[in-house]
Coordinates of C-alpha atoms and ligand atoms in Angstrom, one line a residue:
M20 CA -29.2 56.3 -13.2
K21 CA -28.6 53.5 -15.7
T22 CA -24.8 53.5 -14.7
L23 CA -25.6 53.4 -11.1
V24 CA -27.9 50.5 -11.4
C25 CA -25.3 48.6 -13.4
S26 CA -22.5 49.2 -11.0
L27 CA -24.7 48.2 -8.0
L28 CA -25.6 45.1 -9.9
A29 CA -21.8 44.4 -10.8
G30 CA -21.0 44.9 -7.1
T31 CA -23.6 42.6 -5.8
L32 CA -22.5 39.9 -8.5
F33 CA -18.8 40.4 -7.3
L34 CA -19.9 39.9 -3.5
L35 CA -22.0 36.9 -4.4
S36 CA -19.2 35.2 -6.3
S37 CA -16.5 36.1 -3.7
A38 CA -18.8 34.5 -1.0
A39 CA -19.3 31.3 -3.2
N40 CA -15.5 31.1 -3.7
A41 CA -14.9 31.6 0.0
Q42 CA -17.1 28.6 0.6
Q43 CA -15.7 26.5 -2.2
P44 CA -14.1 23.3 -0.4
I45 CA -10.5 22.4 -1.1
V46 CA -10.8 19.2 -3.0
I47 CA -8.4 16.3 -2.4
K48 CA -8.5 13.5 -5.1
F49 CA -7.3 10.2 -3.4
S50 CA -6.8 7.5 -5.9
H51 CA -5.9 3.8 -5.1
V52 CA -6.0 0.5 -7.1
L53 CA -8.0 -1.7 -4.6
S54 CA -11.6 -2.3 -3.9
P55 CA -13.4 -0.1 -1.2
D56 CA -13.6 -3.1 1.1
S57 CA -10.0 -3.7 1.0
P58 CA -8.0 -2.6 4.2
K59 CA -6.7 0.3 2.2
G60 CA -10.0 1.1 0.6
R61 CA -11.6 1.1 4.1
A62 CA -8.9 3.3 5.4
A63 CA -9.1 5.8 2.6
D64 CA -12.8 6.1 3.1
F65 CA -12.2 6.5 7.0
F66 CA -9.7 9.4 6.2
K67 CA -12.3 11.1 3.8
M68 CA -14.9 10.8 6.7
R69 CA -12.7 12.3 9.4
A70 CA -11.0 14.9 7.1
E71 CA -14.4 16.4 6.1
E72 CA -15.8 16.2 9.7
I73 CA -12.6 17.8 11.3
T74 CA -12.5 20.5 8.7
R75 CA -16.3 21.1 8.9
N76 CA -16.4 20.4 5.1
R77 CA -13.8 23.0 4.2
V78 CA -12.0 20.0 2.6
K79 CA -13.7 17.6 0.3
V80 CA -11.9 14.2 -0.3
E81 CA -13.0 12.4 -3.4
V82 CA -11.9 8.7 -3.1
Y83 CA -11.3 6.9 -6.4
P84 CA -11.0 3.1 -6.0
N85 CA -10.2 0.1 -8.2
G86 CA -7.6 2.2 -10.3
Q87 CA -10.4 4.2 -12.0
L88 CA -8.5 7.3 -11.9
F89 CA -4.9 6.2 -12.2
K90 CA -3.5 2.5 -12.6
D91 CA -0.5 0.9 -11.1
G92 CA 2.5 2.4 -12.8
E93 CA 0.7 5.7 -13.5
E94 CA -0.1 6.8 -9.8
L95 CA 3.5 8.0 -8.8
N96 CA 4.0 10.1 -11.8
A97 CA 0.5 11.6 -11.6
I98 CA 1.1 12.7 -7.9
Q99 CA 4.3 14.4 -8.9
R100 CA 2.4 16.3 -11.6
G101 CA -0.4 17.2 -9.1
D102 CA -3.1 15.4 -11.2
V103 CA -4.0 13.6 -7.9
Q104 CA -3.5 15.1 -4.5
M105 CA -3.2 11.8 -2.3
L106 CA -2.2 8.0 -2.8
A107 CA -1.3 5.1 -0.8
P108 CA 0.9 3.0 -3.1
S109 CA 2.6 -0.2 -2.0
L110 CA 6.0 0.3 -0.6
S111 CA 7.3 -2.1 -3.3
K112 CA 6.4 0.5 -6.1
F113 CA 8.6 3.5 -5.1
S114 CA 11.7 2.7 -7.1
V115 CA 10.1 4.4 -10.1
L116 CA 10.9 7.6 -8.1
G117 CA 14.4 6.6 -7.9
I118 CA 14.1 5.5 -4.3
R119 CA 15.2 2.0 -3.9
E120 CA 15.2 1.9 -0.1
F121 CA 11.5 1.2 0.4
E122 CA 12.3 -2.2 -1.1
V123 CA 13.9 -3.0 2.3
F124 CA 10.2 -4.0 3.3
D125 CA 10.3 -6.6 0.5
I126 CA 13.1 -8.6 2.2
P127 CA 11.7 -12.0 3.2
Y128 CA 11.3 -12.5 6.9
I129 CA 13.1 -9.2 7.8
F130 CA 10.4 -8.5 10.4
P131 CA 10.2 -11.2 13.0
N132 CA 6.6 -9.9 14.0
R133 CA 4.3 -6.8 13.8
A134 CA 5.9 -5.1 16.9
A135 CA 9.4 -5.1 15.0
L136 CA 7.8 -3.7 11.8
K137 CA 6.0 -0.9 13.9
K138 CA 9.4 -0.2 15.7
I139 CA 11.0 0.5 12.2
Q140 CA 8.0 2.3 10.7
E141 CA 7.2 4.6 13.6
G142 CA 10.9 5.2 14.7
T143 CA 13.7 7.1 13.0
I144 CA 14.2 4.8 10.1
G145 CA 10.5 5.2 9.1
R146 CA 10.6 8.9 9.2
S147 CA 13.8 9.3 7.4
L148 CA 12.4 6.9 4.5
L149 CA 9.4 9.2 4.3
E150 CA 11.6 12.1 4.1
K151 CA 13.4 10.7 1.2
L152 CA 10.4 11.6 -0.9
D153 CA 10.5 15.3 -0.3
P154 CA 12.8 16.0 -3.2
Q155 CA 10.6 14.2 -5.6
G156 CA 7.7 16.5 -4.8
V157 CA 6.1 14.1 -2.6
K158 CA 5.1 14.4 1.0
G159 CA 5.3 11.1 3.0
L160 CA 2.5 11.2 5.7
A161 CA 2.4 7.6 7.4
F162 CA 2.7 4.1 6.8
W163 CA -0.4 1.9 6.3
D164 CA -0.5 -1.9 6.8
N165 CA -1.8 -4.5 4.6
G166 CA -0.2 -7.7 6.0
F167 CA 2.1 -10.6 5.5
K168 CA 2.0 -12.5 2.1
I169 CA 1.0 -15.9 1.4
L170 CA 1.8 -17.9 -2.0
S171 CA -0.7 -19.5 -4.2
A172 CA -0.6 -21.8 -7.3
N173 CA -2.6 -24.5 -9.1
R174 CA -0.3 -27.3 -7.7
P175 CA 0.4 -28.0 -4.1
I176 CA 3.1 -25.8 -2.4
N177 CA 4.5 -27.1 0.8
G178 CA 8.3 -26.6 0.8
P179 CA 10.4 -23.9 -1.0
S180 CA 11.3 -26.4 -3.6
D181 CA 7.7 -26.7 -4.9
I182 CA 8.2 -23.2 -6.3
R183 CA 10.7 -24.3 -9.0
G184 CA 9.5 -23.8 -12.4
L185 CA 6.5 -21.7 -11.4
R186 CA 5.9 -18.3 -13.2
L187 CA 4.9 -16.1 -10.2
R188 CA 3.3 -12.6 -10.4
I189 CA 5.3 -10.0 -8.4
Q190 CA 5.1 -6.2 -8.0
G191 CA 7.9 -4.3 -9.8
S192 CA 10.4 -4.6 -7.1
L193 CA 13.9 -6.1 -7.7
V194 CA 14.0 -7.5 -4.3
L195 CA 10.9 -9.5 -5.1
D196 CA 12.5 -10.6 -8.3
A197 CA 15.4 -12.0 -6.5
Q198 CA 13.1 -13.6 -3.9
M199 CA 11.3 -15.6 -6.7
R200 CA 14.6 -16.4 -8.5
T201 CA 16.1 -17.7 -5.3
L202 CA 13.3 -20.1 -5.0
G203 CA 13.7 -21.3 -8.6
G204 CA 10.5 -19.4 -9.9
T205 CA 10.2 -17.0 -12.7
P206 CA 9.0 -13.6 -11.6
Q207 CA 6.5 -11.8 -13.9
V208 CA 5.5 -8.2 -13.1
F209 CA 1.8 -7.5 -13.5
A210 CA -0.7 -4.9 -12.2
L211 CA -2.8 -6.8 -9.4
T212 CA -5.9 -6.1 -11.3
D213 CA -4.7 -8.0 -14.3
V214 CA -3.7 -11.1 -12.2
P215 CA -7.0 -13.1 -12.3
R216 CA -7.1 -12.6 -16.2
A217 CA -3.2 -13.5 -16.5
L218 CA -3.9 -16.7 -14.3
K219 CA -6.8 -17.7 -16.3
S220 CA -5.0 -17.3 -19.6
G221 CA -2.0 -19.2 -18.3
E222 CA 0.5 -16.4 -18.6
I223 CA 1.4 -17.0 -14.8
D224 CA 1.0 -19.9 -12.6
G225 CA 0.9 -18.3 -9.2
T226 CA 0.9 -15.2 -7.0
E227 CA 2.1 -13.9 -3.6
N228 CA -0.2 -11.4 -1.7
P229 CA -1.8 -10.9 1.8
P230 CA -5.0 -12.9 1.9
S231 CA -7.2 -9.7 1.7
N232 CA -5.8 -8.8 -1.8
M233 CA -6.2 -12.4 -2.9
Y234 CA -9.8 -12.5 -1.7
S235 CA -10.7 -9.0 -2.8
Q236 CA -9.2 -9.6 -6.4
R237 CA -11.1 -13.0 -6.5
I238 CA -7.7 -14.7 -7.1
H239 CA -8.8 -17.5 -4.8
E240 CA -11.4 -18.5 -7.4
V241 CA -8.5 -19.3 -9.9
Q242 CA -5.8 -20.8 -7.5
Q243 CA -6.4 -24.3 -6.1
Y244 CA -3.6 -24.1 -3.5
A245 CA -2.2 -21.6 -0.9
V246 CA 0.5 -21.7 1.6
E247 CA 0.7 -19.6 4.8
T248 CA 4.4 -18.8 4.5
N249 CA 4.1 -15.2 5.7
H250 CA 7.2 -14.6 4.0
G251 CA 7.1 -11.0 3.3
Y252 CA 5.3 -7.8 4.2
L253 CA 2.9 -5.6 2.1
G254 CA 2.2 -2.1 3.3
Y255 CA 1.8 1.4 1.9
A256 CA 3.1 4.9 2.2
L257 CA 0.3 7.4 2.6
I258 CA 1.4 10.3 0.4
A259 CA 0.3 13.7 -0.8
N260 CA 1.6 16.1 -3.6
K261 CA 4.1 18.2 -1.6
R262 CA 3.4 21.4 -3.2
F263 CA -0.4 21.0 -2.6
W264 CA 0.2 20.0 1.1
D265 CA 2.7 22.8 1.9
A266 CA 0.4 25.4 0.4
L267 CA -2.7 24.5 2.5
P268 CA -3.7 27.0 5.1
A269 CA -2.0 26.1 8.4
D270 CA -5.2 25.3 10.3
I271 CA -6.6 23.0 7.5
R272 CA -3.2 21.3 7.3
A273 CA -3.3 20.7 11.2
N274 CA -6.8 19.2 10.7
L275 CA -5.6 17.1 7.9
E276 CA -2.6 15.8 10.0
Q277 CA -5.1 14.8 12.7
A278 CA -7.3 12.9 10.1
V279 CA -4.1 11.2 8.9
R280 CA -3.3 10.1 12.5
E281 CA -6.7 8.7 13.1
A282 CA -6.9 7.1 9.7
T283 CA -3.4 5.5 10.3
R284 CA -4.6 4.1 13.6
F285 CA -7.7 2.8 11.9
A286 CA -5.8 1.2 8.9
N287 CA -3.2 -0.4 11.1
T288 CA -5.8 -2.0 13.4
I289 CA -8.2 -3.3 10.8
A290 CA -5.7 -4.6 8.3
W291 CA -4.5 -7.6 10.4
Q292 CA -8.1 -8.7 11.2
D293 CA -9.2 -8.3 7.6
N294 CA -6.4 -10.6 6.6
S295 CA -7.3 -13.2 9.0
D296 CA -11.0 -13.0 8.0
A297 CA -10.0 -13.2 4.4
L298 CA -7.8 -16.3 5.0
A299 CA -10.7 -18.0 6.7
V300 CA -13.2 -17.1 4.0
I301 CA -10.8 -18.3 1.3
E302 CA -10.4 -21.6 3.2
H303 CA -14.0 -22.0 3.7
S304 CA -14.7 -21.3 0.1
G305 CA -13.6 -24.7 -0.7
K306 CA -11.8 -23.3 -3.9
T307 CA -8.4 -23.0 -2.5
K308 CA -6.8 -25.5 -0.1
V309 CA -4.8 -23.5 2.4
T310 CA -1.6 -25.3 3.8
H311 CA -0.6 -24.0 7.4
L312 CA 3.1 -24.6 8.3
S313 CA 4.7 -25.9 11.4
S314 CA 7.6 -23.8 12.8
A315 CA 10.1 -26.4 11.4
Q316 CA 8.4 -26.0 8.0
L317 CA 8.5 -22.2 8.3
N318 CA 12.2 -22.4 9.1
E319 CA 12.8 -24.2 5.9
W320 CA 11.4 -21.3 3.9
R321 CA 13.4 -18.9 6.1
Q322 CA 16.6 -20.7 5.4
A323 CA 15.7 -21.0 1.7
L324 CA 15.1 -17.3 1.4
L325 CA 18.2 -16.2 3.3
P326 CA 20.3 -15.5 0.4
V327 CA 17.8 -12.7 -0.7
M328 CA 18.9 -10.8 2.2
K329 CA 22.6 -10.5 0.9
S330 CA 21.4 -9.6 -2.6
A331 CA 18.9 -7.0 -1.3
Q332 CA 21.8 -5.3 0.7
Q333 CA 23.4 -4.2 -2.5
R334 CA 20.0 -2.9 -3.7
V335 CA 18.8 -1.0 -0.7
G336 CA 22.1 -0.5 1.2
S337 CA 23.7 -2.7 3.7
A338 CA 23.7 0.2 6.4
L339 CA 19.8 0.3 6.3
V340 CA 19.5 -3.4 6.5
N341 CA 21.9 -3.8 9.4
E342 CA 20.3 -1.0 11.2
I343 CA 16.8 -2.7 10.8
S344 CA 18.2 -6.1 11.9
K345 CA 19.8 -4.4 15.0
T346 CA 16.5 -2.5 15.8
T347 CA 14.3 -5.6 15.4
A348 CA 16.6 -8.0 17.3
S349 CA 15.6 -6.4 20.5
T350 CA 11.8 -7.0 19.8
S351 CA 10.5 -10.1 21.4
N352 CA 7.9 -12.4 19.6
Ligands
LIG404 C1 -0.2 -5.2 -5.4 O1 0.2 -4.7 -6.7 O2 -0.1 -6.6 -5.3 C2 -0.5 -4.4 -4.5 O3 0.4 -3.3 -4.3 C3 -1.7 -3.8 -4.5 C4 -2.0 -2.9 -3.2 O4 -2.3 -1.8 -3.4 O5 -2.3 -3.5 -2.3

Protein backbone atom coordinates (compact mmCIF):
# COMPACT_ATOMS: atom_id res chain seq x y z
CA MET A 1 0.00 0.00 0.00
CA LYS A 2 2.79 2.34 1.05
CA THR A 3 4.66 1.55 -2.20
CA LEU A 4 1.54 2.24 -4.27
CA VAL A 5 1.01 5.67 -2.60
CA CYS A 6 4.69 6.51 -3.14
CA SER A 7 4.66 5.64 -6.81
CA LEU A 8 1.36 7.51 -7.34
CA LEU A 9 2.90 10.54 -5.66
CA ALA A 10 6.07 10.31 -7.75
CA GLY A 11 3.99 9.98 -10.92
CA THR A 12 1.93 13.04 -10.02
CA LEU A 13 5.05 15.05 -9.27
CA PHE A 14 6.59 13.99 -12.61
CA LEU A 15 3.45 15.05 -14.50
CA LEU A 16 3.30 18.37 -12.66
CA SER A 17 6.94 19.16 -13.36
CA SER A 18 6.62 18.13 -17.04
CA ALA A 19 3.60 20.41 -17.38
CA ALA A 20 5.52 23.23 -15.73
CA ASN A 21 8.49 22.61 -18.06
CA ALA A 22 6.23 22.52 -21.09
CA GLN A 23 5.06 26.01 -20.14
CA GLN A 24 8.51 27.41 -19.41
CA PRO A 25 9.05 30.18 -21.97
CA ILE A 26 12.16 30.29 -24.11
CA VAL A 27 14.18 33.18 -22.73
CA ILE A 28 16.00 35.60 -25.02
CA LYS A 29 18.44 37.96 -23.34
CA PHE A 30 18.80 41.06 -25.55
CA SER A 31 21.59 43.35 -24.42
CA HIS A 32 22.47 46.82 -25.71
CA VAL A 33 24.63 49.74 -24.64
CA LEU A 34 22.18 52.62 -25.04
CA SER A 35 19.32 54.06 -22.98
CA PRO A 36 15.77 52.70 -23.44
CA ASP A 37 14.68 56.00 -25.05
CA SER A 38 17.33 55.85 -27.81
CA PRO A 39 16.21 54.60 -31.26
CA LYS A 40 17.91 51.24 -30.61
CA GLY A 41 16.45 51.01 -27.09
CA ARG A 42 12.94 51.72 -28.38
CA ALA A 43 13.30 49.18 -31.19
CA ALA A 44 14.57 46.50 -28.77
CA ASP A 45 11.54 47.12 -26.51
CA PHE A 46 9.24 46.98 -29.54
CA PHE A 47 10.79 43.65 -30.59
CA LYS A 48 10.22 42.29 -27.06
CA MET A 49 6.57 43.38 -27.12
CA ARG A 50 5.85 41.85 -30.55
CA ALA A 51 7.88 38.67 -29.98
CA GLU A 52 5.98 37.96 -26.76
CA GLU A 53 2.61 38.80 -28.33
CA ILE A 54 3.12 36.79 -31.52
CA THR A 55 4.45 33.72 -29.69
CA ARG A 56 1.71 34.06 -27.04
CA ASN A 57 4.38 34.27 -24.36
CA ARG A 58 6.14 31.08 -25.41
CA VAL A 59 9.13 33.40 -25.75
CA LYS A 60 10.18 35.88 -23.08
CA VAL A 61 12.54 38.65 -24.15
CA GLU A 62 14.61 40.26 -21.40
CA VAL A 63 16.04 43.57 -22.62
CA TYR A 64 19.15 44.81 -20.77
CA PRO A 65 19.91 48.46 -21.72
CA ASN A 66 22.83 50.76 -20.83
CA GLY A 67 25.46 48.03 -21.13
CA GLN A 68 24.34 46.63 -17.78
CA LEU A 69 24.85 43.04 -18.98
CA PHE A 70 27.70 43.47 -21.47
CA LYS A 71 29.68 46.57 -22.35
CA ASP A 72 31.03 47.68 -25.67
CA GLY A 73 33.90 45.38 -26.53
CA GLU A 74 32.37 42.48 -24.58
CA GLU A 75 29.11 42.08 -26.50
CA LEU A 76 30.27 40.20 -29.58
CA ASN A 77 32.32 37.64 -27.68
CA ALA A 78 29.38 37.14 -25.31
CA ILE A 79 27.01 36.31 -28.18
CA GLN A 80 29.52 33.85 -29.64
CA ARG A 81 29.72 32.10 -26.26
CA GLY A 82 25.90 32.08 -26.03
CA ASP A 83 25.89 34.19 -22.84
CA VAL A 84 23.41 36.49 -24.56
CA GLN A 85 21.01 35.51 -27.35
CA MET A 86 20.46 38.84 -29.18
CA LEU A 87 22.32 42.11 -29.71
CA ALA A 88 22.31 45.09 -32.07
CA PRO A 89 25.93 46.35 -32.13
CA SER A 90 26.97 49.24 -34.30
CA LEU A 91 28.29 48.19 -37.74
CA SER A 92 31.59 49.86 -36.84
CA LYS A 93 32.29 47.20 -34.21
CA PHE A 94 32.27 43.93 -36.18
CA SER A 95 35.99 43.80 -36.96
CA VAL A 96 36.55 42.05 -33.59
CA LEU A 97 34.99 39.02 -35.33
CA GLY A 98 37.58 39.36 -38.09
CA ILE A 99 35.00 40.81 -40.48
CA ARG A 100 36.27 44.11 -41.86
CA GLU A 101 33.62 44.57 -44.53
CA PHE A 102 31.06 46.10 -42.15
CA GLU A 103 33.37 49.12 -41.89
CA VAL A 104 32.25 50.02 -45.42
CA PHE A 105 29.34 51.79 -43.68
CA ASP A 106 31.90 54.09 -41.99
CA ILE A 107 33.21 55.56 -45.25
CA PRO A 108 32.36 59.28 -45.21
CA TYR A 109 29.57 60.32 -47.56
CA ILE A 110 29.39 56.88 -49.21
CA PHE A 111 25.58 57.01 -49.11
CA PRO A 112 24.21 60.11 -50.86
CA ASN A 113 20.87 59.70 -49.07
CA ARG A 114 18.68 57.31 -47.08
CA ALA A 115 17.24 55.68 -50.19
CA ALA A 116 20.75 54.70 -51.33
CA LEU A 117 21.54 53.29 -47.90
CA LYS A 118 18.38 51.17 -47.86
CA LYS A 119 19.05 49.93 -51.38
CA ILE A 120 22.37 48.54 -50.15
CA GLN A 121 21.15 47.13 -46.83
CA GLU A 122 18.02 45.52 -48.26
CA GLY A 123 19.64 44.22 -51.43
CA THR A 124 22.15 41.50 -52.22
CA ILE A 125 25.07 43.40 -50.66
CA GLY A 126 23.28 43.67 -47.31
CA ARG A 127 22.27 40.01 -47.39
CA SER A 128 25.76 38.82 -48.21
CA LEU A 129 27.23 40.98 -45.43
CA LEU A 130 24.87 39.42 -42.89
CA GLU A 131 25.77 35.93 -44.17
CA LYS A 132 29.43 36.63 -43.45
CA LEU A 133 28.52 36.32 -39.76
CA ASP A 134 27.43 32.65 -40.04
CA PRO A 135 30.89 31.06 -39.72
CA GLN A 136 31.45 33.11 -36.58
CA GLY A 137 28.43 31.49 -34.89
CA VAL A 138 26.35 34.64 -35.35
CA LYS A 139 23.04 34.90 -37.22
CA GLY A 140 22.57 38.26 -38.96
CA LEU A 141 18.87 39.15 -38.90
CA ALA A 142 18.47 42.74 -40.08
CA PHE A 143 19.92 46.23 -40.27
CA TRP A 144 18.61 48.85 -37.88
CA ASP A 145 19.21 52.57 -38.41
CA ASN A 146 20.41 55.20 -36.06
CA GLY A 147 21.35 58.07 -38.38
CA PHE A 148 23.95 60.35 -39.92
CA LYS A 149 26.65 61.76 -37.65
CA ILE A 150 27.48 65.29 -36.56
CA LEU A 151 30.77 66.51 -35.06
CA SER A 152 31.14 68.29 -31.73
CA ALA A 153 33.91 70.07 -29.82
CA ASN A 154 34.50 72.91 -27.40
CA ARG A 155 35.68 75.28 -30.09
CA PRO A 156 33.73 76.29 -33.20
CA ILE A 157 33.94 73.88 -36.14
CA ASN A 158 32.85 75.19 -39.51
CA GLY A 159 35.24 73.89 -42.12
CA PRO A 160 37.27 70.67 -42.15
CA SER A 161 40.47 72.53 -41.17
CA ASP A 162 38.90 73.30 -37.75
CA ILE A 163 39.39 69.63 -36.79
CA ARG A 164 43.18 69.94 -36.91
CA GLY A 165 44.76 69.23 -33.53
CA LEU A 166 41.59 67.92 -31.86
CA ARG A 167 41.49 64.56 -30.05
CA LEU A 168 38.24 63.00 -31.18
CA ARG A 169 36.46 59.96 -29.80
CA ILE A 170 35.69 57.26 -32.35
CA GLN A 171 34.37 53.70 -32.24
CA GLY A 172 36.98 51.01 -32.84
CA SER A 173 36.95 51.09 -36.65
CA LEU A 174 40.07 51.69 -38.75
CA VAL A 175 38.01 53.53 -41.37
CA LEU A 176 36.92 55.99 -38.67
CA ASP A 177 40.52 56.22 -37.54
CA ALA A 178 41.57 57.15 -41.10
CA GLN A 179 38.72 59.66 -41.31
CA MET A 180 39.89 61.63 -38.24
CA ARG A 181 43.55 61.47 -39.29
CA THR A 182 42.66 62.74 -42.78
CA LEU A 183 41.12 65.80 -41.12
CA GLY A 184 44.25 66.34 -38.99
CA GLY A 185 42.62 65.14 -35.76
CA THR A 186 43.80 62.42 -33.38
CA PRO A 187 41.31 59.56 -33.07
CA GLN A 188 40.79 58.01 -29.63
CA VAL A 189 38.74 54.85 -29.09
CA PHE A 190 36.38 55.00 -26.10
CA ALA A 191 33.13 53.26 -25.20
CA LEU A 192 30.29 55.74 -25.76
CA THR A 193 29.21 55.58 -22.11
CA ASP A 194 32.71 56.78 -21.08
CA VAL A 195 32.64 59.78 -23.42
CA PRO A 196 31.03 62.39 -21.10
CA ARG A 197 33.61 61.60 -18.40
CA ALA A 198 36.52 61.68 -20.91
CA LEU A 199 35.32 65.04 -22.24
CA LYS A 200 35.06 66.47 -18.73
CA SER A 201 38.52 65.20 -17.76
CA GLY A 202 40.03 66.59 -20.98
CA GLU A 203 41.19 63.20 -22.30
CA ILE A 204 39.32 64.02 -25.53
CA ASP A 205 38.18 67.28 -27.11
CA GLY A 206 35.33 66.19 -29.33
CA THR A 207 33.08 63.48 -30.69
CA GLU A 208 31.10 62.27 -33.67
CA ASN A 209 27.70 60.58 -33.37
CA PRO A 210 24.13 60.98 -34.53
CA PRO A 211 22.29 63.62 -32.46
CA SER A 212 20.21 60.95 -30.66
CA ASN A 213 23.36 59.41 -29.14
CA MET A 214 24.77 62.81 -28.31
CA TYR A 215 21.56 63.73 -26.54
CA SER A 216 20.86 60.43 -24.75
CA GLN A 217 24.42 60.36 -23.35
CA ARG A 218 24.16 64.06 -22.33
CA ILE A 219 27.23 64.83 -24.43
CA HIS A 220 25.67 68.15 -25.46
CA GLU A 221 26.00 69.28 -21.84
CA VAL A 222 29.79 69.19 -22.13
CA GLN A 223 30.26 70.28 -25.77
CA GLN A 224 29.74 73.91 -26.74
CA TYR A 225 29.77 73.49 -30.51
CA ALA A 226 28.41 71.02 -33.03
CA VAL A 227 28.29 71.04 -36.81
CA GLU A 228 25.72 69.20 -38.90
CA THR A 229 28.14 67.56 -41.32
CA ASN A 230 26.11 64.35 -41.77
CA HIS A 231 29.47 62.93 -42.84
CA GLY A 232 28.93 59.30 -41.91
CA TYR A 233 26.29 56.73 -41.08
CA LEU A 234 25.77 54.91 -37.79
CA GLY A 235 23.56 51.84 -37.87
CA TYR A 236 23.32 48.40 -36.36
CA ALA A 237 23.12 44.74 -37.28
CA LEU A 238 20.46 42.91 -35.32
CA ILE A 239 22.03 39.55 -34.54
CA ALA A 240 21.39 36.32 -32.64
CA ASN A 241 23.50 33.45 -31.40
CA LYS A 242 23.33 31.11 -34.40
CA ARG A 243 23.16 27.83 -32.52
CA PHE A 244 20.29 29.18 -30.39
CA TRP A 245 18.42 30.59 -33.40
CA ASP A 246 18.79 27.45 -35.54
CA ALA A 247 17.65 25.20 -32.66
CA LEU A 248 14.37 27.07 -32.11
CA PRO A 249 11.19 25.12 -32.93
CA ALA A 250 10.28 26.04 -36.53
CA ASP A 251 6.96 27.73 -35.61
CA ILE A 252 8.63 29.86 -32.91
CA ARG A 253 11.43 30.85 -35.29
CA ALA A 254 8.86 31.91 -37.90
CA ASN A 255 7.06 33.97 -35.23
CA LEU A 256 10.32 35.62 -34.23
CA GLU A 257 11.18 36.35 -37.85
CA GLN A 258 7.88 38.19 -38.09
CA ALA A 259 8.70 40.15 -34.92
CA VAL A 260 12.12 40.99 -36.43
CA ARG A 261 10.47 42.29 -39.62
CA GLU A 262 8.05 44.45 -37.65
CA ALA A 263 10.73 45.74 -35.27
CA THR A 264 13.00 46.55 -38.22
CA ARG A 265 10.24 48.58 -39.87
CA PHE A 266 9.67 50.37 -36.54
CA ALA A 267 13.41 50.99 -35.94
CA ASN A 268 14.01 52.33 -39.42
CA THR A 269 11.05 54.69 -39.21
CA ILE A 270 11.54 56.22 -35.76
CA ALA A 271 15.32 56.63 -35.91
CA TRP A 272 15.24 59.51 -38.39
CA GLN A 273 12.54 61.42 -36.54
CA ASP A 274 14.27 60.78 -33.19
CA ASN A 275 17.49 62.23 -34.59
CA SER A 276 15.89 65.36 -35.94
CA ASP A 277 14.02 65.80 -32.62
CA ALA A 278 17.27 65.27 -30.68
CA LEU A 279 19.09 67.85 -32.79
CA ALA A 280 16.30 70.37 -32.14
CA VAL A 281 16.39 69.69 -28.39
CA ILE A 282 20.20 70.03 -28.32
CA GLU A 283 19.93 73.31 -30.18
CA HIS A 284 17.19 74.65 -27.91
CA SER A 285 19.02 73.56 -24.76
CA GLY A 286 21.28 76.56 -25.33
CA LYS A 287 24.28 74.48 -24.23
CA THR A 288 25.57 73.60 -27.71
CA LYS A 289 25.65 75.98 -30.65
CA VAL A 290 24.76 73.92 -33.73
CA THR A 291 26.06 75.08 -37.12
CA HIS A 292 24.08 74.09 -40.22
CA LEU A 293 26.03 74.00 -43.46
CA SER A 294 25.25 75.33 -46.91
CA SER A 295 25.65 72.94 -49.81
CA ALA A 296 28.94 74.67 -50.77
CA GLN A 297 30.25 74.12 -47.23
CA LEU A 298 29.09 70.50 -47.25
CA ASN A 299 30.97 70.05 -50.48
CA GLU A 300 34.16 71.24 -48.76
CA TRP A 301 33.76 68.46 -46.16
CA ARG A 302 33.07 65.94 -48.90
CA GLN A 303 36.24 66.93 -50.76
CA ALA A 304 38.36 66.91 -47.61
CA LEU A 305 37.21 63.39 -46.78
CA LEU A 306 37.59 61.92 -50.28
CA PRO A 307 41.02 60.36 -49.51
CA VAL A 308 39.36 58.14 -46.88
CA MET A 309 37.50 56.33 -49.65
CA LYS A 310 40.86 55.25 -51.12
CA SER A 311 42.39 53.99 -47.89
CA ALA A 312 39.11 52.30 -46.92
CA GLN A 313 39.16 50.31 -50.14
CA GLN A 314 42.27 48.53 -48.90
CA ARG A 315 40.57 47.77 -45.62
CA VAL A 316 37.15 46.58 -46.81
CA GLY A 317 37.92 45.60 -50.41
CA SER A 318 37.65 47.75 -53.52
CA ALA A 319 35.11 45.39 -55.16
CA LEU A 320 32.63 46.04 -52.33
CA VAL A 321 33.17 49.80 -52.41
CA ASN A 322 32.81 49.91 -56.20
CA GLU A 323 29.67 47.81 -56.09
CA ILE A 324 28.13 50.17 -53.54
CA SER A 325 29.12 53.24 -55.56
CA LYS A 326 27.57 51.70 -58.68
CA THR A 327 24.36 50.76 -56.89
CA THR A 328 23.94 54.10 -55.16
CA ALA A 329 24.76 56.16 -58.28
CA SER A 330 21.36 55.32 -59.69
CA THR A 331 19.54 56.57 -56.57
CA SER A 332 18.34 60.13 -56.96
CA ASN A 333 18.31 62.59 -54.05
C1 LIG B 1 28.93 54.30 -30.24
O1 LIG B 1 29.74 53.60 -29.63
O2 LIG B 1 29.06 55.51 -30.45
C2 LIG B 1 27.68 53.64 -30.77
O3 LIG B 1 28.04 52.45 -31.37
C3 LIG B 1 26.75 53.33 -29.65
C4 LIG B 1 25.48 52.75 -30.22
O4 LIG B 1 25.21 51.60 -29.95
O5 LIG B 1 24.80 53.52 -30.92
